[in-house]
Amino acid sequence: DAMVIQNPRYQVTQFGKPVTLSCSQTLNHNVMYWYQQKSSQAPKLLFHYYDKDFNNEADTPDNFQSRRPNTSFCFLDIRSPGLGDAAMYLCATSRDTRSYEQYFGPGTRLTVT
Amino acid sequence: GDSVTQMEGPVTLSEEAFLTINCTYTATGYPSLFWYVQYPGEGLQLLLKATKADDKGSNKGFEATYRKETTSFHLEKGSVQVSDSAVYFCALSPNTNAGKSTFGDGTTLTVKP
């Protein structure tokens, strides 16, 4: 009964080679988030979708893009990964942006060689 | 802006010891407060939550009380187990539409047998 699914769990890519991470949810939540997390630090919000409305964080590099083709799926595209982009990428969902808890997927560990 | 401050870690305890992880917050209005737990190699999981002042969240022997007068939400457990070893994140979610969750830096707990 997995609720937030991320694929793949581990991804290895080469420096500068585009990579796409995927997330799907069975909760029918309005909001989907993408976070970057390094070394068990606090997750850093990259962007979120409220339904089809895209909300980018001011300090998210242009190298990171996202797509949400429907309610269930959301993708994170890294156009030209650098060594500094190696991290755990977490997808989360929430019923709304205010006052509600978030449901996290298991994460995708990205390695850049 | 909103902020969450957690006690610095790491924290190392013996099995059956009492646990307290301090969390204080700064926010406008009346946010909801959460504790999330992250086990190695996994995403964050909601541990407990409180949505208004004086609410007590509890789950799996963990408790935290929303104290508006001290802007705190300290996590406690009376008797920790080895399986409680994880990283614990305090977080808040504002009750405004423009809000996004704010996470503390996390506290790593290691419980030794």
Short mmCIF file of C-alpha atoms in Angstrom, two decimals:
data_model
loop_
_atom_site.label_atom_id
_atom_site.label_comp_id
_atom_site.label_asym_id
_atom_site.label_seq_id
_atom_site.Cartn_x
_atom_site.Cartn_y
_atom_site.Cartn_z
CA ASP A 1 0.00 0.00 0.00
CA ALA A 2 2.82 2.36 -0.92
CA MET A 3 1.54 5.94 -1.07
CA VAL A 4 4.46 7.89 -2.50
CA ILE A 5 6.71 5.97 -4.84
CA GLN A 6 10.01 7.13 -6.20
CA ASN A 7 11.96 5.55 -9.03
CA PRO A 8 14.69 4.67 -9.24
CA ARG A 9 15.90 4.32 -5.64
CA TYR A 10 19.49 4.72 -6.81
CA GLN A 11 20.63 6.60 -9.89
CA VAL A 12 24.14 7.01 -11.20
CA THR A 13 24.75 9.59 -13.92
CA GLN A 14 27.75 11.16 -15.51
CA PHE A 15 28.80 14.75 -15.09
CA GLY A 16 26.71 16.86 -17.48
CA LYS A 17 24.42 14.01 -18.61
CA PRO A 18 20.72 14.84 -18.15
CA VAL A 19 18.82 12.72 -15.67
CA THR A 20 15.15 12.40 -14.72
CA LEU A 21 13.79 11.23 -11.40
CA SER A 22 10.18 10.22 -11.03
CA CYS A 23 7.59 10.30 -8.29
CA SER A 24 4.06 8.98 -8.16
CA GLN A 25 1.37 9.11 -5.48
CA THR A 26 -1.81 7.22 -4.71
CA LEU A 27 -3.10 9.76 -2.19
CA ASN A 28 -4.70 12.13 -4.71
CA HIS A 29 -3.07 15.05 -2.93
CA ASN A 30 -3.08 18.50 -4.48
CA VAL A 31 0.51 19.37 -3.62
CA MET A 32 3.71 17.64 -4.68
CA TYR A 33 7.14 18.75 -3.51
CA TRP A 34 10.72 18.06 -4.50
CA TYR A 35 13.45 18.33 -1.88
CA GLN A 36 17.20 17.93 -2.02
CA GLN A 37 18.84 16.45 1.07
CA LYS A 38 22.54 16.11 1.75
CA SER A 39 24.04 14.03 4.59
CA SER A 40 20.93 13.92 6.81
CA GLN A 41 20.71 17.72 6.81
CA ALA A 42 17.32 19.41 6.69
CA PRO A 43 15.58 18.79 3.37
CA LYS A 44 15.94 21.79 1.06
CA LEU A 45 12.82 22.62 -0.90
CA LEU A 46 13.48 22.98 -4.64
CA PHE A 47 9.92 23.60 -5.85
CA HIS A 48 6.37 22.45 -5.48
CA TYR A 49 3.21 22.10 -7.51
CA TYR A 50 -0.19 23.04 -6.20
CA ASP A 51 -2.30 21.14 -8.69
CA LYS A 52 -0.88 22.46 -11.98
CA ASP A 53 0.56 25.66 -10.54
CA PHE A 54 4.35 25.52 -10.37
CA ASN A 55 6.15 27.30 -7.51
CA ASN A 56 9.90 27.62 -7.75
CA GLU A 57 12.08 28.51 -4.79
CA ALA A 58 14.17 31.63 -5.39
CA ASP A 59 17.47 29.87 -4.80
CA THR A 60 16.78 26.76 -6.90
CA PRO A 61 19.31 26.64 -9.75
CA ASP A 62 17.99 26.80 -13.32
CA ASN A 63 19.61 23.41 -13.84
CA PHE A 64 16.65 21.88 -11.99
CA GLN A 65 13.30 21.62 -13.73
CA SER A 66 10.07 19.84 -12.94
CA ARG A 67 7.00 18.52 -14.72
CA ARG A 68 3.66 17.38 -13.41
CA PRO A 69 1.68 15.84 -16.27
CA ASN A 70 -1.20 14.75 -14.03
CA THR A 71 -2.23 14.55 -10.38
CA SER A 72 -0.38 11.31 -9.74
CA PHE A 73 3.01 11.91 -11.31
CA CYS A 74 5.77 14.46 -10.92
CA PHE A 75 9.26 14.47 -12.44
CA LEU A 76 12.51 16.15 -11.51
CA ASP A 77 14.83 16.89 -14.42
CA ILE A 78 18.44 17.82 -13.86
CA ARG A 79 19.67 19.18 -17.16
CA SER A 80 23.42 19.10 -16.56
CA PRO A 81 24.29 17.43 -13.28
CA GLY A 82 27.38 18.61 -11.48
CA LEU A 83 29.28 16.87 -8.72
CA GLY A 84 27.56 19.15 -6.22
CA ASP A 85 24.17 17.79 -7.23
CA ALA A 86 24.92 14.39 -5.74
CA ALA A 87 22.35 14.03 -2.98
CA MET A 88 19.18 12.30 -1.87
CA TYR A 89 16.14 13.66 -3.69
CA LEU A 90 12.89 13.40 -1.80
CA CYS A 91 9.41 13.69 -3.21
CA ALA A 92 6.56 14.54 -0.85
CA THR A 93 2.85 15.19 -1.11
CA SER A 94 0.36 17.10 0.98
CA ARG A 95 -3.35 17.73 0.87
CA ASP A 96 -2.73 21.47 0.96
CA THR A 97 0.17 23.83 1.57
CA ARG A 98 -1.10 24.98 4.94
CA SER A 99 -1.25 23.12 8.23
CA TYR A 100 -1.09 19.66 6.75
CA GLU A 101 1.57 17.02 7.17
CA GLN A 102 3.65 15.84 4.24
CA TYR A 103 3.99 12.27 3.06
CA PHE A 104 7.44 11.43 1.80
CA GLY A 105 8.65 8.87 -0.65
CA PRO A 106 11.71 6.73 0.09
CA GLY A 107 13.96 9.03 -1.93
CA THR A 108 16.31 8.62 -4.87
CA ARG A 109 20.02 8.60 -4.11
CA LEU A 110 21.78 10.36 -7.02
CA THR A 111 25.46 9.79 -7.65
CA VAL A 112 27.32 11.92 -10.20
CA THR A 113 30.53 10.49 -11.61
CA GLY B 1 10.41 34.43 8.17
CA ASP B 2 9.53 31.19 9.91
CA SER B 3 12.29 29.19 11.57
CA VAL B 4 12.77 26.01 13.59
CA THR B 5 15.67 25.44 15.97
CA GLN B 6 16.51 21.97 17.23
CA MET B 7 18.96 20.99 19.90
CA GLU B 8 22.30 20.14 18.41
CA GLY B 9 23.24 16.51 18.12
CA PRO B 10 24.23 13.86 17.89
CA VAL B 11 22.58 12.30 20.90
CA THR B 12 23.74 8.94 22.21
CA LEU B 13 21.72 7.06 24.82
CA SER B 14 21.64 3.63 26.36
CA GLU B 15 18.59 1.46 25.82
CA GLU B 16 15.69 2.30 28.19
CA ALA B 17 17.02 5.82 28.84
CA PHE B 18 14.75 8.88 28.76
CA LEU B 19 14.87 10.98 25.62
CA THR B 20 14.30 14.69 25.15
CA ILE B 21 15.00 16.53 21.91
CA ASN B 22 14.33 20.24 22.19
CA CYS B 23 12.60 22.19 19.44
CA THR B 24 11.65 25.86 19.40
CA TYR B 25 10.08 27.80 16.58
CA THR B 26 9.44 31.28 15.29
CA ALA B 27 6.36 31.86 13.19
CA THR B 28 3.54 34.27 12.66
CA GLY B 29 0.10 33.12 13.52
CA TYR B 30 -0.64 29.60 14.67
CA PRO B 31 1.29 27.01 12.70
CA SER B 32 0.88 23.25 12.91
CA LEU B 33 3.89 21.47 14.38
CA PHE B 34 5.36 18.11 13.43
CA TRP B 35 8.05 15.64 14.27
CA TYR B 36 9.35 13.54 11.41
CA VAL B 37 11.73 10.59 11.70
CA GLN B 38 14.18 9.41 9.05
CA TYR B 39 15.76 5.98 9.21
CA PRO B 40 19.00 5.36 7.29
CA GLY B 41 18.51 5.37 3.54
CA GLU B 42 14.82 6.21 3.73
CA GLY B 43 12.53 9.19 3.38
CA LEU B 44 10.99 11.11 6.24
CA GLN B 45 8.01 9.65 8.07
CA LEU B 46 5.54 11.59 10.14
CA LEU B 47 6.01 10.63 13.79
CA LEU B 48 3.46 12.93 15.43
CA LYS B 49 1.77 16.28 15.05
CA ALA B 50 -0.12 19.00 16.92
CA THR B 51 -2.29 21.61 15.29
CA LYS B 52 -3.08 24.06 18.11
CA ALA B 53 -1.76 25.29 21.41
CA ASP B 54 -1.70 22.75 24.26
CA ASP B 55 -2.33 19.84 21.89
CA LYS B 56 -0.25 16.77 22.65
CA GLY B 57 0.84 14.60 19.77
CA SER B 58 1.80 11.02 20.52
CA ASN B 59 2.85 7.91 18.63
CA LYS B 60 4.94 4.80 19.34
CA GLY B 61 5.72 6.01 22.87
CA PHE B 62 6.89 9.44 21.69
CA GLU B 63 5.12 12.59 22.85
CA ALA B 64 5.34 16.33 22.20
CA THR B 65 3.17 19.18 23.48
CA TYR B 66 2.52 22.40 21.54
CA ARG B 67 3.54 25.17 23.94
CA LYS B 68 2.64 28.53 22.50
CA GLU B 69 3.88 30.51 25.50
CA THR B 70 7.39 29.14 25.09
CA THR B 71 7.09 28.50 21.30
CA SER B 72 8.32 24.98 21.85
CA PHE B 73 7.50 21.44 20.76
CA HIS B 74 9.97 19.20 22.56
CA LEU B 75 10.03 15.49 21.72
CA GLU B 76 10.13 13.00 24.60
CA LYS B 77 10.14 9.25 25.09
CA GLY B 78 10.30 7.52 28.41
CA SER B 79 12.33 4.48 27.36
CA VAL B 80 14.19 4.38 24.07
CA GLN B 81 15.03 1.25 22.12
CA VAL B 82 17.84 0.46 19.70
CA SER B 83 15.26 0.59 16.90
CA ASP B 84 14.64 4.29 17.68
CA SER B 85 18.06 5.16 16.29
CA ALA B 86 17.35 7.62 13.49
CA VAL B 87 17.39 11.31 12.57
CA TYR B 88 14.53 13.36 14.02
CA PHE B 89 13.29 16.56 12.35
CA CYS B 90 11.03 19.15 13.93
CA ALA B 91 8.94 21.08 11.43
CA LEU B 92 6.18 23.62 11.19
CA SER B 93 3.54 24.28 8.58
CA PRO B 94 1.89 27.68 8.58
CA ASN B 95 -1.85 28.12 8.38
CA THR B 96 -1.66 30.54 5.46
CA ASN B 97 -2.01 29.72 1.79
CA ALA B 98 1.37 31.19 0.97
CA GLY B 99 3.16 29.04 3.47
CA LYS B 100 5.55 26.17 3.08
CA SER B 101 6.91 23.81 5.70
CA THR B 102 10.05 24.79 7.59
CA PHE B 103 12.31 22.04 8.92
CA GLY B 104 14.86 22.05 11.70
CA ASP B 105 18.36 20.81 11.01
CA GLY B 106 17.67 17.37 12.44
CA THR B 107 18.99 15.55 15.49
CA THR B 108 20.72 12.21 15.11
CA LEU B 109 19.83 9.75 17.85
CA THR B 110 21.89 6.62 18.47
CA VAL B 111 20.66 4.13 21.05
CA LYS B 112 23.17 1.56 22.29
CA PRO B 113 22.16 -1.79 23.75
#
